[in-house]
Coordinates of C-alpha atoms in Angstrom, one line a residue:
M194 CA -0.4 -0.1 0.0
K195 CA 3.5 2.1 0.8
L196 CA 4.4 1.1 -2.8
I197 CA 1.7 2.6 -4.4
L198 CA 1.0 5.5 -2.5
T199 CA 4.0 6.9 -3.2
I200 CA 3.9 5.9 -6.8
L201 CA 0.5 8.1 -7.0
L202 CA 2.7 10.9 -4.9
L203 CA 5.8 10.7 -7.7
T204 CA 3.3 11.6 -10.7
F205 CA 1.4 14.1 -9.1
S206 CA 4.4 15.7 -8.3
F207 CA 6.0 15.3 -12.3
G208 CA 1.8 16.8 -13.3
C209 CA 2.8 19.1 -11.4
K210 CA 6.0 20.6 -13.0
S211 CA 4.3 20.5 -16.4
Q212 CA 2.3 22.7 -16.0
N213 CA 3.8 25.1 -14.0
N214 CA 6.9 25.5 -17.1
P215 CA 4.5 25.4 -20.3
E216 CA 6.7 24.9 -23.7
K217 CA 8.8 28.7 -24.7
V218 CA 7.0 29.8 -28.2
E219 CA 9.3 31.0 -30.4
T220 CA 8.9 33.5 -32.9
D221 CA 9.7 32.6 -36.7
K222 CA 13.5 33.9 -37.5
T223 CA 14.1 35.5 -41.4
T224 CA 15.6 32.8 -43.8
E225 CA 19.0 33.0 -43.9
L226 CA 19.9 33.5 -47.4
K227 CA 22.9 31.1 -50.0
P228 CA 24.0 30.7 -53.3
P229 CA 23.3 29.9 -55.7
F230 CA 21.4 32.8 -57.3
K231 CA 18.6 32.7 -59.8
N232 CA 18.9 36.4 -60.3
Q233 CA 20.6 39.6 -59.4
G234 CA 18.7 40.5 -56.8
E235 CA 18.7 38.3 -55.0
Q236 CA 22.8 38.3 -55.0
E237 CA 22.5 42.3 -53.8
N238 CA 19.5 41.0 -50.7
Y239 CA 22.3 38.6 -50.3
W240 CA 25.7 41.3 -50.1
A241 CA 23.0 43.1 -47.7
Q242 CA 22.6 40.0 -46.1
E243 CA 26.4 39.7 -45.0
L244 CA 27.4 42.8 -44.8
F245 CA 24.6 43.1 -41.3
K246 CA 25.9 40.3 -40.6
K247 CA 29.5 41.0 -40.8
E248 CA 29.8 45.0 -40.1
Y249 CA 26.8 46.4 -38.3
K250 CA 27.2 47.8 -35.0
E251 CA 24.4 49.3 -33.6
Q252 CA 24.5 54.5 -34.1
S253 CA 23.2 56.9 -32.7
Y254 CA 22.7 59.7 -35.4
E255 CA 21.0 63.5 -34.4
L256 CA 17.9 64.5 -36.9
Y257 CA 19.3 67.6 -39.1
L258 CA 17.5 70.3 -37.6
N259 CA 18.5 73.3 -39.5
E260 CA 16.5 74.6 -42.1
I261 CA 15.0 72.4 -44.7
K262 CA 13.8 73.4 -48.4
E263 CA 11.7 70.8 -50.9
K264 CA 11.4 71.7 -54.4
D265 CA 9.0 70.2 -55.8
G266 CA 8.7 66.7 -53.6
T267 CA 12.0 65.7 -55.3
E268 CA 14.6 67.7 -54.1
F269 CA 15.7 68.4 -50.5
I270 CA 17.4 70.9 -50.1
Y271 CA 20.2 71.0 -45.8
D272 CA 21.9 74.1 -46.2
N273 CA 24.6 74.3 -49.1
K274 CA 24.1 70.1 -50.3
S275 CA 21.3 68.6 -51.3
F276 CA 19.4 64.8 -52.2
S277 CA 17.3 64.9 -55.5
I278 CA 14.8 62.3 -55.0
Y279 CA 13.2 59.7 -57.5
G280 CA 10.5 57.4 -57.2
I281 CA 10.2 57.7 -53.8
D282 CA 6.8 56.7 -52.3
E283 CA 5.1 59.6 -50.0
P284 CA 6.3 58.0 -46.6
L285 CA 9.3 57.3 -48.2
K286 CA 10.3 61.0 -48.4
L287 CA 10.0 61.4 -44.4
L288 CA 13.1 60.6 -44.2
F289 CA 14.2 63.6 -45.9
K290 CA 11.1 66.0 -44.5
K291 CA 12.4 65.0 -40.7
G292 CA 16.2 65.3 -41.1
I293 CA 16.5 61.2 -40.4
L294 CA 18.6 61.2 -43.4
Y295 CA 20.3 65.3 -45.1
P296 CA 23.9 64.5 -47.7
Q297 CA 26.2 65.3 -44.6
L298 CA 26.1 61.8 -43.4
I299 CA 27.0 60.7 -46.1
S300 CA 29.2 63.4 -46.9
G301 CA 30.7 66.1 -43.7
F302 CA 29.2 69.5 -43.2
T303 CA 31.2 71.7 -45.2
T304 CA 31.5 75.3 -45.5
E305 CA 33.9 76.3 -47.9
N306 CA 32.4 77.9 -50.7
R307 CA 32.1 75.6 -53.9
K308 CA 34.4 76.1 -56.6
T309 CA 33.3 78.7 -59.5
E310 CA 33.0 76.2 -63.0
K311 CA 35.7 77.6 -64.4
E312 CA 38.0 76.7 -61.6
L313 CA 35.7 72.9 -62.0
D314 CA 36.4 72.9 -65.8
S315 CA 41.0 73.3 -64.8
L316 CA 40.3 70.4 -63.3
S317 CA 41.0 66.5 -64.6
V318 CA 38.2 63.6 -64.3
S319 CA 39.7 62.9 -61.0
E320 CA 40.3 65.3 -59.6
R321 CA 36.9 67.0 -60.2
Y322 CA 35.2 63.1 -58.8
F323 CA 37.1 63.2 -55.9
Y324 CA 35.8 66.8 -55.4
E325 CA 32.3 65.5 -56.0
L326 CA 32.7 63.0 -53.5
S327 CA 34.1 65.1 -51.1
R328 CA 31.6 68.2 -51.3
G329 CA 28.1 66.0 -51.6
Y330 CA 26.5 68.3 -53.4
N331 CA 23.3 67.7 -56.0
L332 CA 23.5 64.3 -54.6
T333 CA 20.9 61.8 -56.2
I334 CA 19.1 59.3 -54.0
M335 CA 16.2 55.8 -55.6
N336 CA 15.4 52.5 -55.9
L337 CA 15.1 53.4 -52.4
E338 CA 13.0 49.8 -50.4
E339 CA 12.5 48.3 -47.2
L340 CA 14.7 45.0 -47.2
D341 CA 11.6 43.4 -44.4
F342 CA 13.8 39.8 -44.8
L343 CA 16.5 41.4 -43.0
S344 CA 14.4 42.0 -39.6
N345 CA 12.0 39.7 -37.5
S346 CA 11.1 42.7 -35.2
P347 CA 8.8 45.1 -35.5
K348 CA 10.9 48.0 -33.5
I349 CA 13.2 47.9 -36.2
K350 CA 13.3 48.4 -39.8
R351 CA 16.5 47.8 -42.1
F352 CA 16.7 49.8 -45.9
R353 CA 19.0 49.9 -49.2
F354 CA 19.0 52.9 -51.5
W355 CA 21.4 53.7 -54.1
L356 CA 23.0 57.1 -54.2
G357 CA 24.5 59.0 -57.2
R358 CA 26.7 61.5 -57.8
P359 CA 27.9 63.9 -60.2
K360 CA 29.7 63.1 -63.0
S361 CA 29.5 59.4 -61.9
V362 CA 28.2 56.7 -63.6
N363 CA 27.9 53.8 -61.3
P364 CA 25.7 54.5 -58.3
Q365 CA 26.5 53.0 -55.3
V366 CA 25.0 51.7 -52.7
Y367 CA 23.8 52.2 -49.0
I368 CA 22.1 50.4 -46.6
F369 CA 20.9 52.0 -43.1
E370 CA 18.1 51.2 -40.0
L371 CA 15.7 52.9 -38.5
T372 CA 15.1 51.8 -34.7
N373 CA 10.9 53.2 -33.3
E374 CA 10.9 51.6 -30.1
N375 CA 7.1 52.4 -29.3
A376 CA 5.9 50.3 -32.6
D377 CA 4.4 47.1 -32.6
K378 CA 2.8 44.8 -35.5
N379 CA -0.2 47.0 -35.9
T380 CA 2.5 50.1 -36.9
N381 CA 2.8 51.4 -40.1
L382 CA 5.3 53.2 -42.4
K383 CA 4.3 57.0 -41.8
E384 CA 4.2 56.8 -38.4
F385 CA 6.9 54.2 -38.0
I386 CA 9.3 57.1 -39.8
T387 CA 7.6 59.8 -38.4
N388 CA 9.0 58.7 -34.2
S389 CA 11.7 56.4 -35.8
K390 CA 15.7 57.1 -35.1
L391 CA 18.1 56.3 -37.7
T392 CA 20.3 53.6 -35.3
F393 CA 22.9 52.6 -39.0
L394 CA 24.5 53.8 -41.5
K395 CA 27.5 51.9 -44.3
E396 CA 27.6 52.6 -47.8
G397 CA 27.7 49.1 -50.0
W398 CA 29.1 48.4 -53.1
I399 CA 29.3 50.1 -56.9
I400 CA 26.4 49.2 -59.5
I401 CA 28.1 48.6 -62.7

């Protein structure tokens, strides 16, 4: 009788433990991209994935707080530098209107007056290219898109865009990350961007 009672008590004890420790529910994880690739788009998504894996370090950028001038919804001027944007939806334009993305993040702040056209014409092709590169005038942004496959959190969104420079035929890819600590799965893109901050920005490969 004592043996039977002991067995019943042990069985009850194990049953209680299983009730107090339910199985953990794991969230879905993004599928890691691996070669071979079917097209150039898959290849570039892989490069973006690898850039985040190897070079990501959370950063903190300030908003551009000076006046931002907008022309025709396609050009945004930040003091003596500008972004011209093409094919970008209205919610994404908030990145430029709110000063989350601005040219000085790429080329730095400069106060030196721009060279005159006569001075620019005296430069060689390579000298002018590197001058324009360092000054960051008239930069063009296109192909701005969210890389939703690179984030599992509703508080983080990652993006890619092509940056064009004057006198340069080949644009360069840039990758960036926005963080909104108050966002959840129901937060729309406009609201997300409005209350977000830039937490990563990195230049990538050249489009050939």
